[in-house]
């Protein structure tokens, strides 16, 4: 047996993969990635694939980017790890300053952790404890969240989430939150049309904040794009109204920028598009350019000060991880942020986003394409069985998975969210790579929907 075959067998004998039905995996010939090179991944047989989802939304400037490689190597020569509990190190200090310099105004303190879920877990615990130890704030012990939200996989972040497929089984373990319908125009929860709705969803959101003001510690939101829900885009102005009403009512606003942060949407942070400055922001994925697990929860001086006191008052934030502020991760993050100083990343993303939008337009005519949603270099193509009724394909047909698998034949790695085909290329992509990515996705959609047994109407309009 060749090396790839043998690695596959060993993988199947020893490993349990995340978010993966292992019964399917065991029957599959999984791709084993050996190397990365710019925007490409290379498998154990030497085949090159374009990294169409930025290694699950983390990669910003490609693989083996020289500045980041060098920074991690240099850090290795000084310190790989030392605890952050009671000690500090220069790279984390420098990174915290740099993060605060690019963060929305008002954020003044950086609390490190290792991944998006823990960054959100920390945001939730911070907000809860902040009110709990504030005079008159004890009753503010619940959160207002959006249905379809995704904030990670730990129990706290799952409690704030709303994707039944992932979260339902754990319901008995979760704390309850007040939930708002997802503001999402393609499948408006109120059955309204954007042209004539007058932003009913935002009116209802404001009402919910006002009604719950005594009880709500914070509103938790993925600003502008609910990623894992299937790239659902908020209507313009919703987020700024959320900020206005939370500020007016003295409710904290927690923005989960884990997916949207670091240029992904065309601004450093998505909340910047609407001039929104949250009280707490969680960042992870792009923070290290897709190199190492590092995350941060940024907060205001006011929240920070709520935890100060004499030792024996125990207002301390009792939270921390073995690898909090890992120096290698911090070095990768610093090098990543320095690329934003050197290059016009936002200009580039905006140019590439237009190219992507134009290419995506050509897919819109396909009868299997229900909706195309995009913000910057985050896009989702929602595949439906019937465009008129927006009816979905039965999940056992695994349409999304099949399309993604098909695209592999054209040298593209993708990962779907149900039947939403996600396109999230590195910010370092070229115009041609973006065009090829969309063309390959379109080709894969057309091929799969044409297969026998898939009810696909005429698709002659697709190029
Ligand atoms: C990915 C993601 C998380 C979880 O981050 P992990 O690093 O996978 O734990 C949280 N929130 C959002 C919006 C995400 O996209």
Short mmCIF file of C-alpha atoms and ligand atoms in Angstrom, two decimals:
data_model
loop_
_atom_site.label_atom_id
_atom_site.label_comp_id
_atom_site.label_asym_id
_atom_site.label_seq_id
_atom_site.Cartn_x
_atom_site.Cartn_y
_atom_site.Cartn_z
CA UNK A 1 0.00 0.00 0.00
CA UNK A 2 1.19 3.53 -0.75
CA UNK A 3 1.92 6.08 1.94
CA UNK A 4 -1.38 7.95 1.56
CA UNK A 5 -3.34 4.70 1.83
CA UNK A 6 -1.46 3.71 4.92
CA UNK A 7 -1.92 7.15 6.54
CA UNK A 8 -5.65 6.94 5.84
CA UNK A 9 -5.87 3.58 7.56
CA UNK A 10 -3.92 4.83 10.56
CA UNK A 11 -6.11 7.93 10.76
CA UNK A 12 -9.24 5.81 10.71
CA UNK A 13 -7.84 3.52 13.38
CA UNK A 14 -6.83 6.25 15.84
CA UNK A 15 -8.64 9.53 15.25
CA UNK A 16 -12.05 11.06 15.94
CA UNK A 17 -12.55 14.20 13.81
CA UNK A 18 -14.49 17.30 14.86
CA UNK A 19 -17.96 17.98 13.40
CA UNK A 20 -17.61 14.78 11.39
CA UNK A 21 -19.88 11.76 11.05
CA UNK A 22 -17.14 9.19 11.50
CA UNK A 23 -19.23 6.40 9.92
CA UNK A 24 -19.08 8.37 6.66
CA UNK A 25 -15.43 9.23 7.21
CA UNK A 26 -14.49 5.58 7.58
CA UNK A 27 -15.98 4.85 4.15
CA UNK A 28 -14.32 7.84 2.53
CA UNK A 29 -10.86 8.45 1.10
CA UNK A 30 -10.01 11.48 3.17
CA UNK A 31 -7.54 14.00 1.89
CA UNK A 32 -4.41 14.25 3.97
CA UNK A 33 -2.75 17.63 3.82
CA UNK A 34 0.99 17.63 4.01
CA UNK A 35 2.10 21.13 3.10
CA UNK A 36 0.87 24.65 2.72
CA UNK A 37 2.14 27.17 0.18
CA UNK A 38 0.56 30.59 -0.11
CA UNK A 39 -3.14 30.15 -0.79
CA UNK A 40 -2.72 26.44 -1.52
CA UNK A 41 -2.71 23.19 0.41
CA UNK A 42 -0.80 20.22 -0.93
CA UNK A 43 -1.80 16.66 -0.10
CA UNK A 44 0.35 13.59 0.51
CA UNK A 45 0.18 12.74 -3.20
CA UNK A 46 1.50 16.16 -4.14
CA UNK A 47 -1.87 17.46 -5.44
CA UNK A 48 -2.45 21.18 -4.98
CA UNK A 49 -5.73 22.60 -3.75
CA UNK A 50 -6.83 26.20 -3.37
CA UNK A 51 -7.75 26.82 0.29
CA UNK A 52 -11.28 28.07 -0.44
CA UNK A 53 -12.36 28.39 3.20
CA UNK A 54 -9.05 29.68 4.58
CA UNK A 55 -8.57 26.49 6.64
CA UNK A 56 -11.93 27.01 8.29
CA UNK A 57 -11.89 30.82 8.25
CA UNK A 58 -8.58 31.33 10.06
CA UNK A 59 -6.02 31.99 7.36
CA UNK A 60 -5.57 35.59 6.27
CA UNK A 61 -2.36 35.93 4.29
CA UNK A 62 -1.66 32.43 3.05
CA UNK A 63 0.34 29.50 4.36
CA UNK A 64 4.02 29.79 5.15
CA UNK A 65 3.91 33.53 5.00
CA UNK A 66 7.48 34.65 5.52
CA UNK A 67 6.89 37.37 8.13
CA UNK A 68 4.83 35.04 10.32
CA UNK A 69 7.18 32.07 9.89
CA UNK A 70 10.13 34.27 10.87
CA UNK A 71 8.35 35.69 13.90
CA UNK A 72 7.41 32.26 15.24
CA UNK A 73 10.96 30.98 14.67
CA UNK A 74 12.45 33.99 16.44
CA UNK A 75 10.08 33.51 19.36
CA UNK A 76 11.08 29.83 19.54
CA UNK A 77 14.65 30.95 20.05
CA UNK A 78 13.67 32.94 23.13
CA UNK A 79 10.60 31.40 24.81
CA UNK A 80 7.98 28.87 23.72
CA UNK A 81 5.79 29.11 26.77
CA UNK A 82 5.57 30.41 30.29
CA UNK A 83 2.44 30.77 32.38
CA UNK A 84 0.46 34.02 32.30
CA UNK A 85 -0.97 33.38 35.75
CA UNK A 86 1.08 35.71 37.88
CA UNK A 87 3.76 36.28 35.22
CA UNK A 88 3.97 38.21 31.99
CA UNK A 89 6.09 38.25 28.83
CA UNK A 90 7.10 40.95 26.34
CA UNK A 91 5.35 39.54 23.25
CA UNK A 92 1.95 39.46 24.96
CA UNK A 93 2.42 43.02 26.22
CA UNK A 94 3.34 44.30 22.78
CA UNK A 95 0.44 42.44 21.19
CA UNK A 96 -2.08 43.78 23.71
CA UNK A 97 -1.02 47.34 22.90
CA UNK A 98 -1.27 46.65 19.21
CA UNK A 99 -4.70 45.01 19.53
CA UNK A 100 -6.06 47.95 21.50
CA UNK A 101 -4.68 50.32 18.88
CA UNK A 102 -6.71 48.65 16.12
CA UNK A 103 -9.78 47.80 18.23
CA UNK A 104 -12.99 49.85 18.21
CA UNK A 105 -12.77 52.91 20.50
CA UNK A 106 -13.31 52.44 24.22
CA UNK A 107 -11.76 48.99 24.52
CA UNK A 108 -8.91 49.23 26.96
CA UNK A 109 -8.03 45.77 28.32
CA UNK A 110 -7.02 42.48 26.72
CA UNK A 111 -7.78 39.11 28.33
CA UNK A 112 -6.08 36.29 26.44
CA UNK A 113 -7.24 32.72 25.83
CA UNK A 114 -6.80 30.04 23.18
CA UNK A 115 -9.82 29.81 20.89
CA UNK A 116 -13.04 31.49 19.90
CA UNK A 117 -15.24 29.44 22.20
CA UNK A 118 -13.23 30.34 25.27
CA UNK A 119 -13.00 33.98 24.21
CA UNK A 120 -16.82 34.01 24.19
CA UNK A 121 -17.08 31.97 27.38
CA UNK A 122 -14.91 34.64 29.00
CA UNK A 123 -17.04 37.47 27.57
CA UNK A 124 -20.16 35.86 29.06
CA UNK A 125 -18.59 35.21 32.46
CA UNK A 126 -17.10 38.70 32.59
CA UNK A 127 -20.42 40.38 31.84
CA UNK A 128 -22.19 38.18 34.38
CA UNK A 129 -19.68 38.77 37.15
CA UNK A 130 -19.45 42.48 36.35
CA UNK A 131 -23.15 42.97 37.07
CA UNK A 132 -23.17 40.42 39.90
CA UNK A 133 -20.73 42.46 41.93
CA UNK A 134 -22.10 45.85 41.01
CA UNK A 135 -24.44 47.66 43.38
CA UNK A 136 -27.99 47.02 42.14
CA UNK A 137 -26.85 44.84 39.24
CA UNK A 138 -27.47 41.41 40.79
CA UNK A 139 -30.68 40.84 38.86
CA UNK A 140 -28.95 41.38 35.54
CA UNK A 141 -28.17 37.71 35.09
CA UNK A 142 -29.50 36.76 31.67
CA UNK A 143 -28.46 37.43 28.09
CA UNK A 144 -30.28 38.45 24.96
CA UNK A 145 -29.11 36.34 22.03
CA UNK A 146 -30.06 35.74 18.42
CA UNK A 147 -31.55 32.47 17.28
CA UNK A 148 -29.24 30.72 14.80
CA UNK A 149 -26.28 32.24 16.62
CA UNK A 150 -23.01 30.37 16.92
CA UNK A 151 -20.46 31.32 19.55
CA UNK A 152 -18.48 28.12 19.96
CA UNK A 153 -18.76 24.67 21.46
CA UNK A 154 -18.19 25.04 25.20
CA UNK A 155 -21.30 24.89 27.39
CA UNK A 156 -21.47 28.64 27.97
CA UNK A 157 -20.93 29.56 24.35
CA UNK A 158 -23.41 26.87 23.30
CA UNK A 159 -25.96 28.37 25.73
CA UNK A 160 -25.61 31.67 23.90
CA UNK A 161 -25.90 29.86 20.56
CA UNK A 162 -29.04 28.85 18.77
CA UNK A 163 -28.23 26.27 16.13
CA UNK A 164 -30.49 23.38 17.07
CA UNK A 165 -28.58 20.85 15.01
CA UNK A 166 -25.46 21.36 17.15
CA UNK A 167 -27.03 22.47 20.39
CA UNK A 168 -30.36 20.70 21.00
CA UNK A 169 -28.94 17.57 22.59
CA UNK A 170 -27.16 19.66 25.23
CA UNK A 171 -30.19 21.75 26.14
CA UNK A 172 -30.59 20.24 29.64
CA UNK A 173 -27.04 21.37 30.45
CA UNK A 174 -27.43 24.92 29.19
CA UNK A 175 -28.44 28.14 30.89
CA UNK A 176 -31.40 29.80 29.24
CA UNK A 177 -31.23 33.11 27.42
CA UNK A 178 -33.80 35.46 25.95
CA UNK A 179 -33.81 34.87 22.25
CA UNK A 180 -34.53 37.15 19.31
CA UNK A 181 -35.42 35.86 15.86
CA UNK A 182 -32.49 36.11 13.46
CA UNK A 183 -32.69 39.28 11.38
CA UNK A 184 -32.29 37.65 8.00
CA UNK A 185 -34.04 38.89 4.89
CA UNK A 186 -34.02 35.76 2.69
CA UNK A 187 -36.01 33.84 5.27
CA UNK A 188 -37.48 36.71 7.28
CA UNK A 189 -38.76 35.31 10.58
CA UNK A 190 -41.66 37.78 10.39
CA UNK A 191 -42.53 36.87 6.81
CA UNK A 192 -41.88 40.43 5.61
CA UNK A 193 -40.09 41.90 2.60
CA UNK A 194 -37.10 44.21 2.96
CA UNK A 195 -38.56 46.81 0.60
CA UNK A 196 -41.57 47.35 2.79
CA UNK A 197 -40.78 45.98 6.28
CA UNK A 198 -39.48 49.23 7.78
CA UNK A 199 -36.94 47.12 9.73
CA UNK A 200 -39.57 45.48 11.89
CA UNK A 201 -36.86 43.14 13.25
CA UNK A 202 -34.92 46.09 14.65
CA UNK A 203 -38.06 47.51 16.26
CA UNK A 204 -38.66 44.18 17.95
CA UNK A 205 -35.04 43.97 19.07
CA UNK A 206 -35.27 47.42 20.68
CA UNK A 207 -38.47 46.40 22.43
CA UNK A 208 -36.86 43.24 23.77
CA UNK A 209 -33.92 45.20 25.20
CA UNK A 210 -36.20 47.79 26.82
CA UNK A 211 -38.54 45.15 28.21
CA UNK A 212 -35.71 43.08 29.65
CA UNK A 213 -33.48 45.88 30.88
CA UNK A 214 -33.76 44.82 34.54
CA UNK A 215 -32.63 41.28 33.77
CA UNK A 216 -30.35 41.49 30.76
CA UNK A 217 -26.62 41.62 31.48
CA UNK A 218 -25.64 41.83 27.83
CA UNK A 219 -26.77 41.40 24.26
CA UNK A 220 -24.57 38.91 22.43
CA UNK A 221 -24.19 39.18 18.69
CA UNK A 222 -22.10 38.16 15.71
CA UNK A 223 -21.90 41.57 14.05
CA UNK A 224 -23.24 41.79 10.47
CA UNK A 225 -22.70 38.13 9.56
CA UNK A 226 -24.00 35.07 11.39
CA UNK A 227 -21.34 32.78 9.99
CA UNK A 228 -22.02 29.23 11.10
CA UNK A 229 -25.76 29.75 10.65
CA UNK A 230 -25.04 29.87 6.91
CA UNK A 231 -23.59 33.33 6.28
CA UNK A 232 -26.77 35.15 7.27
CA UNK A 233 -26.40 38.88 6.76
CA UNK A 234 -28.01 41.43 9.05
CA UNK A 235 -29.88 44.24 7.36
CA UNK A 236 -27.89 47.51 7.34
CA UNK A 237 -28.50 49.58 10.41
CA UNK A 238 -29.60 46.73 12.69
CA UNK A 239 -26.31 46.59 14.57
CA UNK A 240 -26.05 50.34 15.12
CA UNK A 241 -29.60 50.37 16.46
CA UNK A 242 -28.62 47.52 18.77
CA UNK A 243 -25.71 49.60 20.03
CA UNK A 244 -27.87 52.68 20.51
CA UNK A 245 -30.56 50.91 22.51
CA UNK A 246 -28.12 48.92 24.67
CA UNK A 247 -26.18 52.09 25.47
CA UNK A 248 -29.36 53.97 26.30
CA UNK A 249 -30.57 51.15 28.58
CA UNK A 250 -27.28 50.36 30.30
CA UNK A 251 -27.05 46.88 28.82
CA UNK A 252 -23.64 45.62 27.69
CA UNK A 253 -23.02 44.75 24.05
CA UNK A 254 -20.82 41.73 23.36
CA UNK A 255 -19.63 41.42 19.75
CA UNK A 256 -18.35 38.03 18.68
CA UNK A 257 -15.85 38.99 15.97
CA UNK A 258 -14.23 35.56 15.97
CA UNK A 259 -15.18 34.98 12.33
CA UNK A 260 -15.59 38.56 11.10
CA UNK A 261 -12.49 40.13 12.63
CA UNK A 262 -9.20 41.11 11.01
CA UNK A 263 -10.22 42.39 7.62
CA UNK A 264 -12.49 39.53 6.61
CA UNK A 265 -15.45 41.83 5.91
CA UNK A 266 -13.36 44.66 4.46
CA UNK A 267 -12.84 46.54 7.73
CA UNK A 268 -10.63 45.57 10.68
CA UNK A 269 -13.78 44.56 12.58
CA UNK A 270 -17.29 44.12 11.21
CA UNK A 271 -18.76 46.42 13.84
CA UNK A 272 -16.61 49.21 12.35
CA UNK A 273 -18.82 49.25 9.24
CA UNK A 274 -21.58 50.74 11.37
CA UNK A 275 -19.35 52.75 13.68
CA UNK A 276 -20.25 50.45 16.56
CA UNK A 277 -17.97 50.19 19.60
CA UNK A 278 -19.00 47.25 21.80
CA UNK A 279 -18.32 46.89 25.52
CA UNK A 280 -16.74 43.49 24.98
CA UNK A 281 -15.33 41.98 21.83
CA UNK A 282 -14.10 38.42 21.26
CA UNK A 283 -11.45 37.70 18.64
CA UNK A 284 -9.72 34.49 17.61
CA UNK A 285 -9.67 32.81 14.18
CA UNK A 286 -7.73 35.36 12.09
CA UNK A 287 -5.75 36.74 15.02
CA UNK A 288 -2.65 34.67 14.32
CA UNK A 289 -3.15 34.68 10.55
CA UNK A 290 -4.29 31.08 10.83
CA UNK A 291 -1.11 29.83 12.48
CA UNK A 292 -1.68 29.10 16.13
CA UNK A 293 -4.53 28.86 18.62
CA UNK A 294 -4.77 32.22 20.33
CA UNK A 295 -7.79 34.33 21.25
CA UNK A 296 -8.58 37.48 23.16
CA UNK A 297 -11.51 39.11 24.87
CA UNK A 298 -11.21 42.89 24.87
CA UNK A 299 -13.17 45.05 27.24
CA UNK A 300 -13.60 48.59 28.51
CA UNK A 301 -11.85 50.20 31.46
CA UNK A 302 -15.23 50.47 33.17
CA UNK A 303 -15.82 46.71 33.14
CA UNK A 304 -12.20 46.07 34.13
CA UNK A 305 -12.51 48.42 37.09
CA UNK A 306 -15.58 46.51 38.28
CA UNK A 307 -13.24 43.65 39.18
CA UNK A 308 -10.79 45.69 41.26
CA UNK A 309 -10.83 45.43 45.02
CA UNK A 310 -8.98 44.15 48.06
CA UNK A 311 -7.74 40.55 47.81
CA UNK A 312 -10.19 39.27 50.36
CA UNK A 313 -13.19 40.75 48.55
CA UNK A 314 -12.61 38.13 45.83
CA UNK A 315 -13.74 40.32 42.98
CA UNK A 316 -11.00 38.59 40.98
CA UNK A 317 -11.91 37.11 37.60
CA UNK A 318 -11.20 33.46 38.37
CA UNK A 319 -10.58 32.25 34.85
CA UNK A 320 -7.46 31.25 32.94
CA UNK A 321 -5.92 28.51 30.85
CA UNK A 322 -2.62 26.67 30.92
CA UNK A 323 -1.68 28.19 27.57
CA UNK A 324 -3.18 31.66 28.05
CA UNK A 325 -1.20 34.18 25.97
CA UNK A 326 1.13 31.55 24.56
CA UNK A 327 4.21 33.44 23.33
CA UNK A 328 4.42 31.62 19.98
CA UNK A 329 0.79 32.51 19.28
CA UNK A 330 1.39 36.10 20.34
CA UNK A 331 4.42 36.33 18.02
CA UNK A 332 2.34 35.03 15.11
CA UNK A 333 -0.40 37.55 15.94
CA UNK A 334 2.03 40.45 16.10
CA UNK A 335 3.49 39.52 12.73
CA UNK A 336 -0.06 39.23 11.33
CA UNK A 337 -1.03 42.68 12.58
CA UNK A 338 2.18 44.14 11.17
CA UNK A 339 1.05 43.03 7.71
CA UNK A 340 -1.97 45.32 8.14
CA UNK A 341 0.49 48.19 8.79
CA UNK A 342 2.51 47.43 5.68
CA UNK A 343 -0.17 46.56 3.16
CA UNK A 344 -3.47 48.07 2.12
CA UNK A 345 -5.40 45.00 3.23
CA UNK A 346 -8.80 46.68 3.29
CA UNK A 347 -8.37 48.12 -0.19
CA UNK A 348 -7.37 44.72 -1.44
CA UNK A 349 -10.30 42.96 0.22
CA UNK A 350 -12.71 45.52 -1.17
CA UNK A 351 -11.36 45.00 -4.71
CA UNK A 352 -11.47 41.20 -4.39
CA UNK A 353 -14.96 41.37 -2.88
CA UNK A 354 -16.22 43.22 -5.98
CA UNK A 355 -14.64 40.61 -8.22
CA UNK A 356 -16.29 37.90 -6.15
CA UNK A 357 -19.67 39.64 -6.25
CA UNK A 358 -19.50 39.95 -10.01
CA UNK A 359 -18.57 36.28 -10.44
CA UNK A 360 -21.28 35.19 -8.01
CA UNK A 361 -23.89 37.15 -9.96
CA UNK A 362 -23.47 34.68 -12.76
CA UNK A 363 -24.56 31.82 -10.49
CA UNK A 364 -27.71 33.59 -9.37
CA UNK A 365 -29.71 32.43 -12.39
CA UNK A 366 -29.28 28.77 -11.56
CA UNK A 367 -32.59 27.31 -10.39
CA UNK A 368 -30.88 25.47 -7.55
CA UNK A 369 -29.38 28.66 -6.13
CA UNK A 370 -31.83 30.20 -3.67
CA UNK A 371 -29.77 33.03 -2.31
CA UNK A 372 -26.26 34.43 -2.53
CA UNK A 373 -24.98 36.38 0.44
CA UNK A 374 -21.67 38.17 0.74
CA UNK A 375 -19.83 40.63 2.93
CA UNK A 376 -16.21 41.26 2.02
CA UNK A 377 -14.56 37.89 1.51
CA UNK A 378 -17.25 35.93 3.35
CA UNK A 379 -19.86 34.44 1.09
CA UNK A 380 -22.56 31.78 1.17
CA UNK A 381 -24.48 30.25 -1.71
CA UNK A 382 -27.70 28.70 -0.43
CA UNK A 383 -28.80 25.68 -2.45
CA UNK A 384 -32.53 24.96 -2.51
CA UNK A 385 -34.74 22.30 -4.03
CA UNK A 386 -37.30 24.89 -5.09
CA UNK A 387 -36.54 28.54 -5.67
CA UNK A 388 -40.14 29.68 -5.42
CA UNK A 389 -40.91 28.04 -2.09
CA UNK A 390 -37.29 28.14 -0.82
CA UNK A 391 -37.77 24.51 0.12
CA UNK A 392 -34.56 22.78 1.15
CA UNK A 393 -33.29 19.43 -0.06
CA UNK A 394 -33.81 16.62 2.46
CA UNK A 395 -30.71 16.49 4.65
CA UNK A 396 -30.06 12.82 3.81
CA UNK A 397 -29.26 13.94 0.27
CA UNK A 398 -26.18 15.72 1.67
CA UNK A 399 -26.27 18.17 -1.23
CA UNK A 400 -23.83 20.60 0.38
CA UNK A 401 -21.34 17.85 1.14
CA UNK A 402 -21.63 16.46 -2.36
CA UNK A 403 -20.99 19.84 -3.96
CA UNK A 404 -17.96 20.45 -1.81
CA UNK A 405 -16.63 17.03 -2.62
CA UNK A 406 -17.20 17.64 -6.33
CA UNK A 407 -15.28 20.93 -6.17
CA UNK A 408 -12.26 18.98 -5.00
CA UNK A 409 -12.01 17.54 -8.51
CA UNK A 410 -11.33 21.09 -9.66
CA UNK A 411 -8.61 21.56 -7.05
CA UNK A 412 -10.66 23.53 -4.55
CA UNK A 413 -11.10 22.78 -0.85
CA UNK A 414 -14.43 23.91 0.58
CA UNK A 415 -16.58 23.04 3.59
CA UNK A 416 -20.33 23.59 3.54
CA UNK A 417 -22.77 24.63 6.23
CA UNK A 418 -25.68 22.32 5.53
CA UNK A 419 -26.69 23.24 1.99
CA UNK A 420 -24.95 26.60 2.09
CA UNK A 421 -21.71 26.54 0.11
CA UNK A 422 -19.25 28.76 1.95
CA UNK A 423 -16.60 30.69 0.07
CA UNK A 424 -14.04 32.27 2.35
CA UNK A 425 -10.73 32.56 0.51
CA UNK A 426 -7.58 33.99 2.09
CA UNK A 427 -7.31 37.78 1.96
CA UNK A 428 -4.11 37.22 -0.05
CA UNK A 429 -6.02 35.65 -2.97
CA UNK A 430 -5.52 36.99 -6.47
CA UNK A 431 -8.30 38.17 -8.77
CA UNK A 432 -7.88 35.06 -10.88
CA UNK A 433 -8.02 32.78 -7.84
CA UNK A 434 -11.30 34.38 -6.76
CA UNK A 435 -12.76 34.00 -10.25
CA UNK A 436 -11.61 30.38 -10.45
CA UNK A 437 -12.99 29.64 -6.98
CA UNK A 438 -16.46 30.90 -7.87
CA UNK A 439 -16.36 29.18 -11.27
CA UNK A 440 -15.38 25.86 -9.65
CA UNK A 441 -18.12 26.19 -7.04
CA UNK A 442 -20.63 26.94 -9.81
CA UNK A 443 -19.44 23.97 -11.81
CA UNK A 444 -19.73 21.68 -8.78
CA UNK A 445 -23.26 22.95 -8.02
CA UNK A 446 -24.33 22.35 -11.61
CA UNK A 447 -22.78 18.88 -11.73
CA UNK A 448 -24.30 17.70 -8.45
CA UNK A 449 -27.76 19.08 -9.12
CA UNK A 450 -27.74 17.38 -12.48
CA UNK A 451 -27.07 13.93 -11.01
CA UNK A 452 -29.82 11.34 -11.30
CA UNK A 453 -32.16 11.44 -8.34
CA UNK A 454 -31.60 15.14 -7.70
CA UNK A 455 -34.68 17.07 -8.71
CA UNK A 456 -33.06 19.81 -10.75
CA UNK A 457 -34.93 21.96 -13.19
CA UNK A 458 -33.34 23.37 -16.32
CA UNK A 459 -29.94 24.81 -15.57
CA UNK A 460 -28.95 25.89 -19.05
CA UNK A 461 -28.50 29.45 -17.85
CA UNK A 462 -25.40 28.70 -15.84
CA UNK A 463 -22.18 29.47 -17.67
C1 LIG B 1 -15.56 29.72 14.97
C2 LIG B 1 -16.39 30.61 15.80
C3 LIG B 1 -16.36 30.52 17.20
C4 LIG B 1 -15.59 29.44 17.91
O1 LIG B 1 -14.23 29.56 17.72
P1 LIG B 1 -13.28 28.28 17.99
O2 LIG B 1 -11.90 28.83 17.86
O3 LIG B 1 -13.63 27.29 16.91
O4 LIG B 1 -13.59 27.78 19.34
C5 LIG B 1 -17.09 31.43 17.92
N1 LIG B 1 -17.81 32.39 17.32
C6 LIG B 1 -17.86 32.50 15.99
C7 LIG B 1 -18.67 33.62 15.39
C8 LIG B 1 -17.17 31.62 15.17
O5 LIG B 1 -17.25 31.71 13.85
#
